[in-house]
Tab-separated table of C-alpha atoms in Angstrom:
chain	number	residue	atom	x	y	z
A	1	MET	CA	161.939	-92.161	-131.026
A	2	GLN	CA	158.773	-92.397	-128.977
A	3	SER	CA	160.132	-89.971	-126.433
A	4	MET	CA	160.917	-87.460	-129.206
A	5	VAL	CA	157.333	-87.581	-130.408
A	6	ALA	CA	156.069	-87.215	-126.856
A	7	ARG	CA	158.377	-84.262	-126.264
A	8	ALA	CA	157.293	-82.561	-129.478
A	9	HIS	CA	153.680	-83.000	-128.445
A	10	CYS	CA	154.246	-81.551	-125.005
A	11	ARG	CA	156.110	-78.630	-126.454
A	12	THR	CA	153.211	-77.826	-128.778
A	13	LEU	CA	150.657	-78.012	-126.003
A	14	GLY	CA	152.913	-75.988	-123.760
A	15	ARG	CA	153.496	-73.324	-126.377
A	16	MET	CA	149.825	-72.939	-127.159
A	17	SER	CA	148.522	-72.641	-123.629
A	18	ILE	CA	151.343	-70.199	-122.910
A	19	ARG	CA	150.346	-67.937	-125.807
A	20	SER	CA	146.861	-67.313	-124.516
A	21	ARG	CA	148.225	-66.463	-121.053
A	22	VAL	CA	150.636	-63.784	-122.281
A	23	PRO	CA	149.324	-60.246	-121.645
A	24	ARG	CA	149.012	-58.047	-124.741
A	25	PRO	CA	151.742	-55.518	-123.768
A	26	ALA	CA	154.153	-58.415	-123.134
A	27	ALA	CA	153.241	-59.880	-126.535
A	28	ARG	CA	154.117	-56.528	-128.091
A	29	ARG	CA	157.486	-56.479	-126.350
A	30	LEU	CA	158.258	-59.909	-127.812
A	31	SER	CA	158.475	-58.202	-131.214
A	32	LEU	CA	161.022	-55.773	-129.807
A	33	TYR	CA	163.066	-58.603	-128.250
A	34	LEU	CA	162.927	-60.434	-131.568
A	35	ARG	CA	164.303	-57.391	-133.434
A	36	GLU	CA	167.097	-56.786	-130.938
A	37	LEU	CA	168.083	-60.474	-130.929
A	38	MET	CA	168.192	-60.513	-134.743
A	39	LEU	CA	170.601	-57.548	-134.663
A	40	ARG	CA	172.767	-59.185	-131.956
A	41	ALA	CA	172.806	-62.538	-133.737
A	42	ARG	CA	173.790	-60.820	-137.006
A	43	ASP	CA	176.608	-59.017	-135.174
A	44	GLY	CA	177.857	-62.394	-133.928
A	45	SER	CA	176.917	-62.045	-130.239
A	46	ALA	CA	176.601	-65.460	-128.594
A	47	THR	CA	174.803	-64.330	-125.433
A	48	ILE	CA	172.865	-61.370	-124.103
A	49	SER	CA	171.869	-60.510	-120.530
A	50	SER	CA	168.419	-59.288	-119.502
A	51	ARG	CA	170.091	-55.995	-118.595
A	52	GLN	CA	171.639	-55.606	-122.071
A	53	LEU	CA	168.340	-56.485	-123.707
A	54	GLY	CA	166.506	-54.049	-121.429
A	55	ASP	CA	169.022	-51.234	-121.958
A	56	ALA	CA	168.717	-51.546	-125.736
A	57	LEU	CA	164.936	-51.250	-125.528
A	58	GLY	CA	164.438	-48.836	-122.662
A	59	LEU	CA	163.087	-51.514	-120.308
A	60	THR	CA	164.228	-52.683	-116.887
A	61	ASP	CA	165.999	-56.033	-116.675
A	62	ALA	CA	163.232	-57.155	-114.292
A	63	GLN	CA	160.630	-56.503	-117.011
A	64	VAL	CA	162.653	-58.483	-119.554
A	65	ARG	CA	163.033	-61.433	-117.169
A	66	LYS	CA	159.329	-61.328	-116.278
A	67	ASP	CA	158.270	-61.274	-119.966
A	68	LEU	CA	160.565	-64.134	-120.941
A	69	ALA	CA	159.628	-66.181	-117.875
A	70	HIS	CA	156.211	-66.740	-119.520
A	71	PHE	CA	157.999	-69.106	-121.881
A	72	GLY	CA	160.115	-71.072	-119.466
A	73	GLN	CA	163.697	-70.966	-118.272
A	74	PHE	CA	166.172	-69.652	-120.846
A	75	GLY	CA	168.813	-67.675	-119.042
A	76	GLN	CA	171.839	-68.961	-117.205
A	77	PRO	CA	172.900	-67.003	-114.115
A	78	GLY	CA	176.004	-64.918	-114.887
A	79	VAL	CA	175.830	-65.758	-118.606
A	80	GLY	CA	172.462	-64.531	-119.832
A	81	TYR	CA	170.503	-65.854	-122.780
A	82	ARG	CA	171.975	-67.619	-125.782
A	83	CYS	CA	170.952	-65.265	-128.635
A	84	ILE	CA	170.244	-67.936	-131.262
A	85	ASP	CA	168.250	-70.158	-128.890
A	86	LEU	CA	166.137	-67.307	-127.574
A	87	LEU	CA	165.606	-65.966	-131.102
A	88	GLU	CA	164.404	-69.334	-132.382
A	89	ARG	CA	162.174	-69.857	-129.352
A	90	LEU	CA	160.619	-66.400	-129.749
A	91	ARG	CA	160.038	-66.958	-133.469
A	92	THR	CA	158.198	-70.185	-132.678
A	93	ILE	CA	156.151	-68.581	-129.917
A	94	MET	CA	155.258	-65.578	-132.082
A	95	GLY	CA	154.242	-67.925	-134.887
A	96	VAL	CA	156.658	-66.310	-137.357
A	97	ASP	CA	158.674	-69.492	-137.949
A	98	ARG	CA	156.488	-70.313	-140.951
A	99	PRO	CA	155.080	-68.465	-144.022
A	100	TRP	CA	151.907	-66.372	-143.746
A	101	PRO	CA	150.259	-65.912	-147.142
A	102	CYS	CA	148.418	-62.564	-147.303
A	103	VAL	CA	145.969	-60.893	-149.640
A	104	LEU	CA	145.819	-57.129	-150.015
A	105	VAL	CA	142.553	-55.316	-150.654
A	106	GLY	CA	143.144	-51.811	-151.984
A	107	ALA	CA	145.788	-50.743	-154.471
A	108	GLY	CA	145.893	-47.061	-153.546
A	109	ASN	CA	148.864	-45.275	-151.993
A	110	ILE	CA	149.024	-47.391	-148.839
A	111	GLY	CA	148.603	-50.597	-150.841
A	112	ARG	CA	151.405	-49.560	-153.168
A	113	ALA	CA	153.662	-48.730	-150.209
A	114	LEU	CA	152.972	-52.194	-148.758
A	115	LEU	CA	153.722	-53.940	-152.043
A	116	ALA	CA	157.113	-52.229	-152.106
A	117	TYR	CA	157.733	-52.724	-148.372
A	118	ARG	CA	160.801	-54.824	-147.663
A	119	PRO	CA	159.768	-56.699	-144.501
A	120	PHE	CA	157.098	-58.345	-146.627
A	121	VAL	CA	159.659	-59.496	-149.133
A	122	HIS	CA	162.167	-60.764	-146.537
A	123	GLY	CA	159.808	-61.960	-143.795
A	124	GLY	CA	157.312	-64.781	-143.768
A	125	PHE	CA	154.508	-62.404	-144.735
A	126	GLU	CA	153.941	-62.374	-148.454
A	127	ILE	CA	151.232	-60.553	-150.377
A	128	LYS	CA	150.088	-63.272	-152.757
A	129	ALA	CA	147.260	-61.388	-154.464
A	130	VAL	CA	145.903	-57.830	-154.733
A	131	PHE	CA	142.223	-56.900	-155.102
A	132	GLU	CA	140.649	-53.572	-155.916
A	133	ARG	CA	137.211	-52.142	-156.579
A	134	SER	CA	138.271	-49.325	-158.893
A	135	ARG	CA	137.919	-50.323	-162.541
A	136	GLU	CA	140.820	-48.010	-163.397
A	137	LEU	CA	143.269	-50.004	-161.271
A	138	VAL	CA	142.041	-53.535	-162.012
A	139	GLY	CA	144.307	-55.163	-164.569
A	140	THR	CA	147.302	-52.914	-163.862
A	141	THR	CA	150.496	-54.418	-162.441
A	142	ILE	CA	152.068	-53.054	-159.236
A	143	ALA	CA	155.442	-54.312	-158.020
A	144	GLY	CA	154.977	-57.414	-160.136
A	145	ARG	CA	151.460	-58.221	-158.843
A	146	LYS	CA	148.461	-57.979	-161.145
A	147	VAL	CA	145.541	-56.104	-159.565
A	148	ARG	CA	142.391	-58.252	-159.658
A	149	PRO	CA	138.725	-57.259	-159.318
A	150	ILE	CA	137.293	-57.483	-155.783
A	151	GLU	CA	134.722	-59.997	-157.089
A	152	ASP	CA	137.599	-62.498	-157.403
A	153	LEU	CA	138.389	-62.313	-153.659
A	154	ALA	CA	136.884	-65.662	-152.610
A	155	ARG	CA	138.574	-67.542	-155.449
A	156	GLY	CA	141.866	-65.674	-154.907
A	157	VAL	CA	141.996	-66.335	-151.148
A	158	ALA	CA	141.323	-70.040	-151.709
A	159	ALA	CA	143.888	-70.292	-154.530
A	160	VAL	CA	146.779	-68.946	-152.411
A	161	ASN	CA	145.546	-70.312	-149.042
A	162	ALA	CA	145.662	-66.764	-147.695
A	163	GLU	CA	145.400	-66.482	-143.912
A	164	ILE	CA	145.813	-62.721	-143.474
A	165	GLY	CA	143.728	-60.056	-145.199
A	166	ILE	CA	145.175	-56.545	-145.417
A	167	VAL	CA	142.575	-53.787	-145.645
A	168	ALA	CA	143.926	-50.641	-147.322
A	169	VAL	CA	140.742	-49.174	-148.760
A	170	PRO	CA	138.980	-45.855	-148.012
A	171	ALA	CA	137.360	-45.883	-144.533
A	172	GLU	CA	133.809	-45.941	-145.897
A	173	ALA	CA	134.529	-49.184	-147.808
A	174	ALA	CA	136.178	-50.907	-144.828
A	175	PRO	CA	133.107	-52.530	-143.189
A	176	ALA	CA	132.010	-54.196	-146.447
A	177	ILE	CA	135.545	-55.447	-147.171
A	178	ALA	CA	135.887	-56.801	-143.625
A	179	ALA	CA	132.592	-58.674	-144.053
A	180	MET	CA	133.835	-60.136	-147.349
A	181	LEU	CA	137.091	-61.279	-145.722
A	182	VAL	CA	135.158	-62.930	-142.876
A	183	GLY	CA	132.957	-64.609	-145.494
A	184	VAL	CA	135.949	-66.129	-147.270
A	185	ARG	CA	137.293	-67.476	-143.927
A	186	ILE	CA	140.348	-65.292	-143.561
A	187	ARG	CA	142.048	-65.924	-140.183
A	188	GLY	CA	143.193	-62.407	-139.273
A	189	ILE	CA	143.046	-58.844	-140.551
A	190	LEU	CA	145.594	-56.032	-140.703
A	191	ASN	CA	143.540	-52.851	-140.909
A	192	PHE	CA	144.996	-49.617	-142.285
A	193	THR	CA	141.740	-47.671	-142.143
A	194	PRO	CA	140.726	-45.522	-139.152
A	195	CYS	CA	137.504	-47.569	-139.056
A	196	ARG	CA	137.120	-50.157	-136.253
A	197	LEU	CA	136.205	-53.413	-137.955
A	198	ASP	CA	133.284	-55.370	-136.537
A	199	VAL	CA	134.299	-59.019	-137.012
A	200	PRO	CA	133.747	-62.174	-134.920
A	201	PRO	CA	136.082	-62.418	-131.891
A	202	SER	CA	137.707	-65.492	-133.430
A	203	ILE	CA	139.247	-63.271	-136.136
A	204	PRO	CA	141.952	-61.052	-134.641
A	205	VAL	CA	142.397	-57.562	-136.071
A	206	ARG	CA	145.469	-55.370	-135.727
A	207	ASN	CA	145.195	-51.714	-136.643
A	208	VAL	CA	147.886	-49.520	-138.158
A	209	ASP	CA	146.465	-46.055	-137.741
A	210	VAL	CA	148.607	-43.078	-138.629
A	211	SER	CA	146.137	-40.533	-137.297
A	212	VAL	CA	146.105	-42.198	-133.864
A	213	ALA	CA	149.923	-42.201	-133.827
A	214	LEU	CA	149.956	-38.491	-134.698
A	215	GLU	CA	147.452	-37.655	-131.956
A	216	GLN	CA	149.465	-39.618	-129.423
A	217	LEU	CA	152.558	-37.711	-130.504
A	218	ALA	CA	150.726	-34.390	-130.081
A	219	PHE	CA	149.734	-35.561	-126.583
A	220	ASP	CA	153.327	-36.577	-125.778
A	221	ILE	CA	154.759	-33.257	-127.000
A	222	SER	CA	152.150	-31.285	-125.070
A	223	SER	CA	153.033	-33.281	-121.933
A	224	MET	CA	156.756	-32.621	-122.466
A	225	ALA	CA	156.128	-28.898	-122.669
A	226	ALA	CA	154.735	-29.112	-119.143
A	227	PRO	CA	156.829	-31.012	-116.613
A	228	ASP	CA	154.594	-32.268	-113.808
A	229	GLU	CA	154.382	-29.323	-111.435
A	230	SER	CA	151.910	-30.942	-109.076
B	1	MET	CA	138.052	-10.065	-116.471
B	2	GLN	CA	140.708	-10.834	-113.915
B	3	SER	CA	138.883	-13.970	-112.843
B	4	MET	CA	138.734	-15.132	-116.466
B	5	VAL	CA	142.484	-14.799	-116.817
B	6	ALA	CA	142.999	-16.574	-113.522
B	7	ARG	CA	140.686	-19.364	-114.583
B	8	ALA	CA	142.417	-19.745	-117.919
B	9	HIS	CA	145.733	-19.981	-116.112
B	10	CYS	CA	144.469	-22.594	-113.678
B	11	ARG	CA	142.967	-24.598	-116.492
B	12	THR	CA	146.291	-24.625	-118.334
B	13	LEU	CA	148.219	-25.699	-115.269
B	14	GLY	CA	145.587	-28.285	-114.451
B	15	ARG	CA	145.557	-29.711	-117.956
B	16	MET	CA	149.307	-29.974	-118.118
B	17	SER	CA	149.883	-31.711	-114.816
B	18	ILE	CA	147.029	-34.101	-115.653
B	19	ARG	CA	148.644	-35.065	-118.966
B	20	SER	CA	151.845	-36.279	-117.388
B	21	ARG	CA	149.888	-38.406	-114.892
B	22	VAL	CA	147.869	-40.255	-117.540
B	23	PRO	CA	149.176	-43.797	-118.159
B	24	ARG	CA	150.180	-44.555	-121.745
B	25	PRO	CA	147.429	-47.142	-122.445
B	26	ALA	CA	144.815	-44.658	-121.177
B	27	ALA	CA	146.310	-41.986	-123.449
B	28	ARG	CA	145.911	-44.373	-126.365
B	29	ARG	CA	142.277	-44.981	-125.487
B	30	LEU	CA	141.654	-41.216	-125.566
B	31	SER	CA	142.194	-41.390	-129.341
B	32	LEU	CA	139.514	-44.082	-129.565
B	33	TYR	CA	137.079	-42.045	-127.442
B	34	LEU	CA	137.793	-39.032	-129.644
B	35	ARG	CA	136.941	-40.997	-132.814
B	36	GLU	CA	133.747	-42.467	-131.384
B	37	LEU	CA	132.607	-39.069	-130.090
B	38	MET	CA	133.252	-37.483	-133.492
B	39	LEU	CA	131.016	-40.126	-135.104
B	40	ARG	CA	128.276	-39.644	-132.476
B	41	ALA	CA	128.430	-35.856	-132.711
B	42	ARG	CA	128.205	-36.079	-136.502
B	43	ASP	CA	125.158	-38.352	-136.163
B	44	GLY	CA	123.530	-35.740	-133.942
B	45	SER	CA	123.735	-37.590	-130.587
B	46	ALA	CA	123.587	-35.145	-127.673
B	47	THR	CA	124.762	-37.516	-124.941
B	48	ILE	CA	126.555	-40.834	-124.576
B	49	SER	CA	126.843	-43.101	-121.530
B	50	SER	CA	130.077	-44.755	-120.418
B	51	ARG	CA	128.419	-48.079	-121.261
B	52	GLN	CA	127.601	-46.973	-124.838
B	53	LEU	CA	131.125	-45.622	-125.293
B	54	GLY	CA	132.583	-48.837	-123.880
B	55	ASP	CA	130.355	-51.105	-125.988
B	56	ALA	CA	131.375	-49.302	-129.175
B	57	LEU	CA	135.059	-49.781	-128.364
B	58	GLY	CA	135.090	-53.186	-126.684
B	59	LEU	CA	135.824	-51.735	-123.223
B	60	THR	CA	133.978	-52.016	-119.936
B	61	ASP	CA	132.044	-48.982	-118.733
B	62	ALA	CA	134.223	-49.026	-115.603
B	63	GLN	CA	137.349	-48.621	-117.780
B	64	VAL	CA	135.780	-45.697	-119.643
B	65	ARG	CA	134.811	-43.966	-116.395
B	66	LYS	CA	138.270	-44.558	-114.915
B	67	ASP	CA	140.028	-43.153	-118.005
B	68	LEU	CA	137.852	-40.058	-118.177
B	69	ALA	CA	138.073	-39.479	-114.423
B	70	HIS	CA	141.719	-38.458	-114.984
B	71	PHE	CA	140.344	-35.264	-116.495
B	72	GLY	CA	137.684	-34.360	-113.969
B	73	GLN	CA	133.955	-34.815	-113.645
B	74	PHE	CA	132.100	-34.854	-116.968
B	75	GLY	CA	129.245	-37.291	-116.699
B	76	GLN	CA	125.841	-36.765	-115.146
B	77	PRO	CA	124.286	-39.780	-113.401
B	78	GLY	CA	121.517	-41.250	-115.535
B	79	VAL	CA	122.360	-38.971	-118.475
B	80	GLY	CA	125.965	-39.717	-119.420
B	81	TYR	CA	128.394	-37.374	-121.101
B	82	ARG	CA	127.449	-34.489	-123.371
B	83	CYS	CA	129.127	-35.517	-126.642
B	84	ILE	CA	130.212	-32.042	-127.778
B	85	ASP	CA	131.592	-31.054	-124.360
B	86	LEU	CA	133.538	-34.272	-123.917
B	87	LEU	CA	134.823	-34.076	-127.496
B	88	GLU	CA	136.088	-30.528	-127.039
B	89	ARG	CA	137.650	-31.375	-123.680
B	90	LEU	CA	139.420	-34.420	-125.120
B	91	ARG	CA	140.705	-32.434	-128.103
B	92	THR	CA	142.196	-29.870	-125.731
B	93	ILE	CA	143.726	-32.535	-123.501
B	94	MET	CA	145.166	-34.432	-126.487
B	95	GLY	CA	146.625	-31.180	-127.826
B	96	VAL	CA	144.796	-31.562	-131.154
B	97	ASP	CA	142.804	-28.358	-130.789
B	98	ARG	CA	145.494	-26.468	-132.712
B	99	PRO	CA	147.557	-26.935	-135.915
B	100	TRP	CA	150.694	-29.092	-135.888
B	101	PRO	CA	152.998	-28.182	-138.782
B	102	CYS	CA	154.982	-31.239	-139.911
B	103	VAL	CA	157.921	-31.913	-142.209
B	104	LEU	CA	158.297	-35.204	-144.035
B	105	VAL	CA	161.699	-36.734	-144.705
B	106	GLY	CA	161.552	-39.371	-147.420
B	107	ALA	CA	159.466	-39.214	-150.599
B	108	GLY	CA	159.338	-42.960	-151.288
B	109	ASN	CA	156.209	-45.109	-151.204
B	110	ILE	CA	155.358	-44.442	-147.560
B	111	GLY	CA	156.019	-40.724	-147.972
B	112	ARG	CA	153.765	-40.614	-151.015
B	113	ALA	CA	151.012	-42.475	-149.165
B	114	LEU	CA	151.266	-39.936	-146.320
B	115	LEU	CA	151.097	-36.977	-148.687
B	116	ALA	CA	147.866	-38.376	-150.125
B	117	TYR	CA	146.500	-39.423	-146.710
B	118	ARG	CA	143.254	-37.666	-145.851
B	119	PRO	CA	143.560	-37.321	-142.064
B	120	PHE	CA	146.528	-35.051	-142.736
B	121	VAL	CA	144.464	-32.863	-144.994
B	122	HIS	CA	141.435	-32.698	-142.672
B	123	GLY	CA	143.159	-32.825	-139.276
B	124	GLY	CA	145.466	-30.333	-137.611
B	125	PHE	CA	148.521	-32.196	-138.877
B	126	GLU	CA	149.811	-30.728	-142.104
B	127	ILE	CA	152.916	-31.719	-144.017
B	128	LYS	CA	154.369	-28.307	-144.835
B	129	ALA	CA	157.565	-29.447	-146.557
B	130	VAL	CA	159.109	-32.628	-147.979
B	131	PHE	CA	162.814	-33.470	-147.969
B	132	GLU	CA	164.660	-36.256	-149.752
B	133	ARG	CA	168.214	-37.439	-150.250
B	134	SER	CA	167.747	-39.015	-153.671
B	135	ARG	CA	168.758	-36.643	-156.464
B	136	GLU	CA	166.167	-38.271	-158.723
B	137	LEU	CA	163.273	-37.233	-156.494
B	138	VAL	CA	164.485	-33.762	-155.479
B	139	GLY	CA	162.688	-31.129	-157.545
B	140	THR	CA	159.712	-33.346	-158.410
B	141	THR	CA	156.245	-32.427	-157.148
B	142	ILE	CA	154.131	-34.929	-155.140
B	143	ALA	CA	150.534	-34.142	-154.198
B	144	GLY	CA	151.279	-30.461	-154.737
B	145	ARG	CA	154.431	-30.393	-152.574
B	146	LYS	CA	157.845	-29.801	-154.148
B	147	VAL	CA	160.476	-32.263	-152.927
B	148	ARG	CA	163.486	-30.389	-151.518
B	149	PRO	CA	167.044	-31.595	-150.911
B	150	ILE	CA	167.747	-32.881	-147.388
B	151	GLU	CA	170.409	-30.158	-147.034
B	152	ASP	CA	167.551	-27.615	-146.848
B	153	LEU	CA	166.052	-29.281	-143.749
B	154	ALA	CA	167.183	-26.699	-141.166
B	155	ARG	CA	165.981	-23.761	-143.269
B	156	GLY	CA	162.737	-25.562	-144.167
B	157	VAL	CA	161.858	-26.481	-140.579
B	158	ALA	CA	162.466	-22.894	-139.446
B	159	ALA	CA	160.484	-21.418	-142.342
B	160	VAL	CA	157.308	-23.381	-141.566
B	161	ASN	CA	157.795	-23.568	-137.762
B	162	ALA	CA	157.573	-27.344	-138.028
B	163	GLU	CA	157.115	-29.153	-134.711
B	164	ILE	CA	156.791	-32.751	-135.931
B	165	GLY	CA	159.275	-34.581	-138.142
B	166	ILE	CA	158.052	-37.632	-140.037
B	167	VAL	CA	160.771	-40.167	-140.855
B	168	ALA	CA	159.909	-42.291	-143.895
B	169	VAL	CA	163.388	-43.166	-145.149
B	170	PRO	CA	165.099	-46.573	-145.493
B	171	ALA	CA	166.001	-48.034	-142.063
B	172	GLU	CA	169.744	-47.560	-142.568
B	173	ALA	CA	169.282	-43.805	-143.084
B	174	ALA	CA	166.990	-43.377	-140.044
B	175	PRO	CA	169.637	-42.690	-137.329
B	176	ALA	CA	171.251	-39.888	-139.357
B	177	ILE	CA	167.891	-38.308	-140.184
B	178	ALA	CA	166.791	-38.499	-136.533
B	179	ALA	CA	170.032	-36.752	-135.505
B	180	MET	CA	169.386	-34.019	-138.102
B	181	LEU	CA	165.837	-33.509	-136.817
B	182	VAL	CA	167.108	-33.237	-133.231
B	183	GLY	CA	169.702	-30.734	-134.468
B	184	VAL	CA	167.043	-28.483	-136.016
B	185	ARG	CA	165.015	-28.568	-132.749
B	186	ILE	CA	162.048	-30.600	-133.892
B	187	ARG	CA	159.697	-31.315	-130.949
B	188	GLY	CA	158.558	-34.849	-131.796
B	189	ILE	CA	159.100	-37.602	-134.354
B	190	LEU	CA	156.751	-40.000	-136.128
B	191	ASN	CA	158.939	-42.906	-137.191
B	192	PHE	CA	157.929	-45.225	-140.025
B	193	THR	CA	161.182	-47.197	-140.048
B	194	PRO	CA	161.676	-50.425	-138.045
B	195	CYS	CA	164.741	-48.717	-136.514
B	196	ARG	CA	164.466	-47.537	-132.897
B	197	LEU	CA	165.536	-43.889	-132.896
B	198	ASP	CA	168.034	-42.800	-130.268
B	199	VAL	CA	166.961	-39.239	-129.412
B	200	PRO	CA	166.966	-37.230	-126.162
B	201	PRO	CA	164.071	-38.140	-123.811
B	202	SER	CA	162.649	-34.633	-124.257
B	203	ILE	CA	161.763	-35.512	-127.865
B	204	PRO	CA	158.919	-38.037	-127.980
B	205	VAL	CA	158.928	-40.627	-130.744
B	206	ARG	CA	155.928	-42.641	-131.920
B	207	ASN	CA	156.546	-45.614	-134.174
B	208	VAL	CA	154.307	-46.899	-136.934
B	209	ASP	CA	155.756	-50.302	-137.670
B	210	VAL	CA	153.945	-52.557	-140.106
B	211	SER	CA	156.196	-55.552	-139.466
B	212	VAL	CA	155.503	-55.438	-135.709
B	213	ALA	CA	151.752	-55.265	-136.416
B	214	LEU	CA	152.037	-58.295	-138.711
B	215	GLU	CA	153.982	-60.281	-136.114
B	216	GLN	CA	151.437	-59.443	-133.454
B	217	LEU	CA	148.698	-60.605	-135.792
B	218	ALA	CA	150.537	-63.883	-136.405
B	219	PHE	CA	150.786	-64.291	-132.622
B	220	ASP	CA	147.054	-63.523	-132.187
B	221	ILE	CA	146.026	-65.997	-134.905
B	222	SER	CA	148.282	-68.700	-133.481
B	223	SER	CA	146.744	-68.119	-130.026
B	224	MET	CA	143.224	-68.356	-131.512
B	225	ALA	CA	144.034	-71.691	-133.083
B	226	ALA	CA	144.773	-72.998	-129.594
B	227	PRO	CA	142.179	-72.254	-126.922
B	228	ASP	CA	143.772	-72.423	-123.487
B	229	GLU	CA	143.633	-76.088	-122.606
B	230	SER	CA	145.484	-75.759	-119.334
């Protein structure tokens, strides 16, 4: 019994110090591995090799092995990784093995899309409350959630123990909303505005920016049109 | 006159071979530089130093200089970059100095959000036509665009000379839609589904995936909770 407790403790320490050592691009690839493993596990695959995982995602097997090596030894030579084990380990490392209560600020088009978005319903991320500044939207019901006035944010975040704040307001309102979310001790922000949010470094922000994605695509297409002739 | 033509030709060749040499993370940062320069230019700033640009974006001045050095010499020692010049140069390099006609496939929540999304209206990216499989949505009008049946895709893409296809359909429909877009010779795809699209390497795909962004945020928050104790 004592050894189980000790092991659990070590595993937690190990997991946490590992997380902060993982480079950001590798962290991003973990999401891709997670998706592929979920598909394989659903299809009944027992094992997967680093080459199979790499092929499915357009990565080399060396890259896959290097990324996964951050988290210890999983693979068996000649066999590969056990899908279920690796999936569970990745879910723990990513922190998605538990619920993440979210609040949404902004009930415009993006907010509505998010409320109807299936990964929220099926995953651990759940929008527990919706806040809006516009008097016309406050009091309406969207996808079963009542839209509340932005003045209720502090009370609402506390009531649902929200950890993630989703910012889906017009760009000019974003700095004020970010400041409010910091004030109510939100732990992280998902930002749908093109505005870069100025928050303390202890509060991570991830941006979903459609205009950046479009520009990058324009860049990619322009590069394709011109094979490197140098 | 002849020298002007020659110069224009050289510039085109130069720009194109540069593009394919730029690493992907640097290409992503170009979008950030572009945004910051647009703000500065709007505020009337004539020049900006690599340190100012870096500070605004959380990058070192060395990183800024290295990224911009891919595209030649811009800065003047002790003065910095001329905002307007650098902005124009970046727009040309990114390929966003010209219109990009787009078609949207899928008129659900995400599609609706995109149709109402301002960067599309103000930027060079314009959704010229909307296609949908659902008989209930075909024929309706969203944000001034009539929703057309998916069977019209080939004709619609040709009619508006669309170069970018935006996929905002349910995940299970994504592979078939991607194949249709490849078939009608679209040049690039913006993918809003969690599905990885299997298209020829000559057709770039950029993904906007909310569930990946949420997972990454969960990972970031979990890392924050545990400062590296090793």
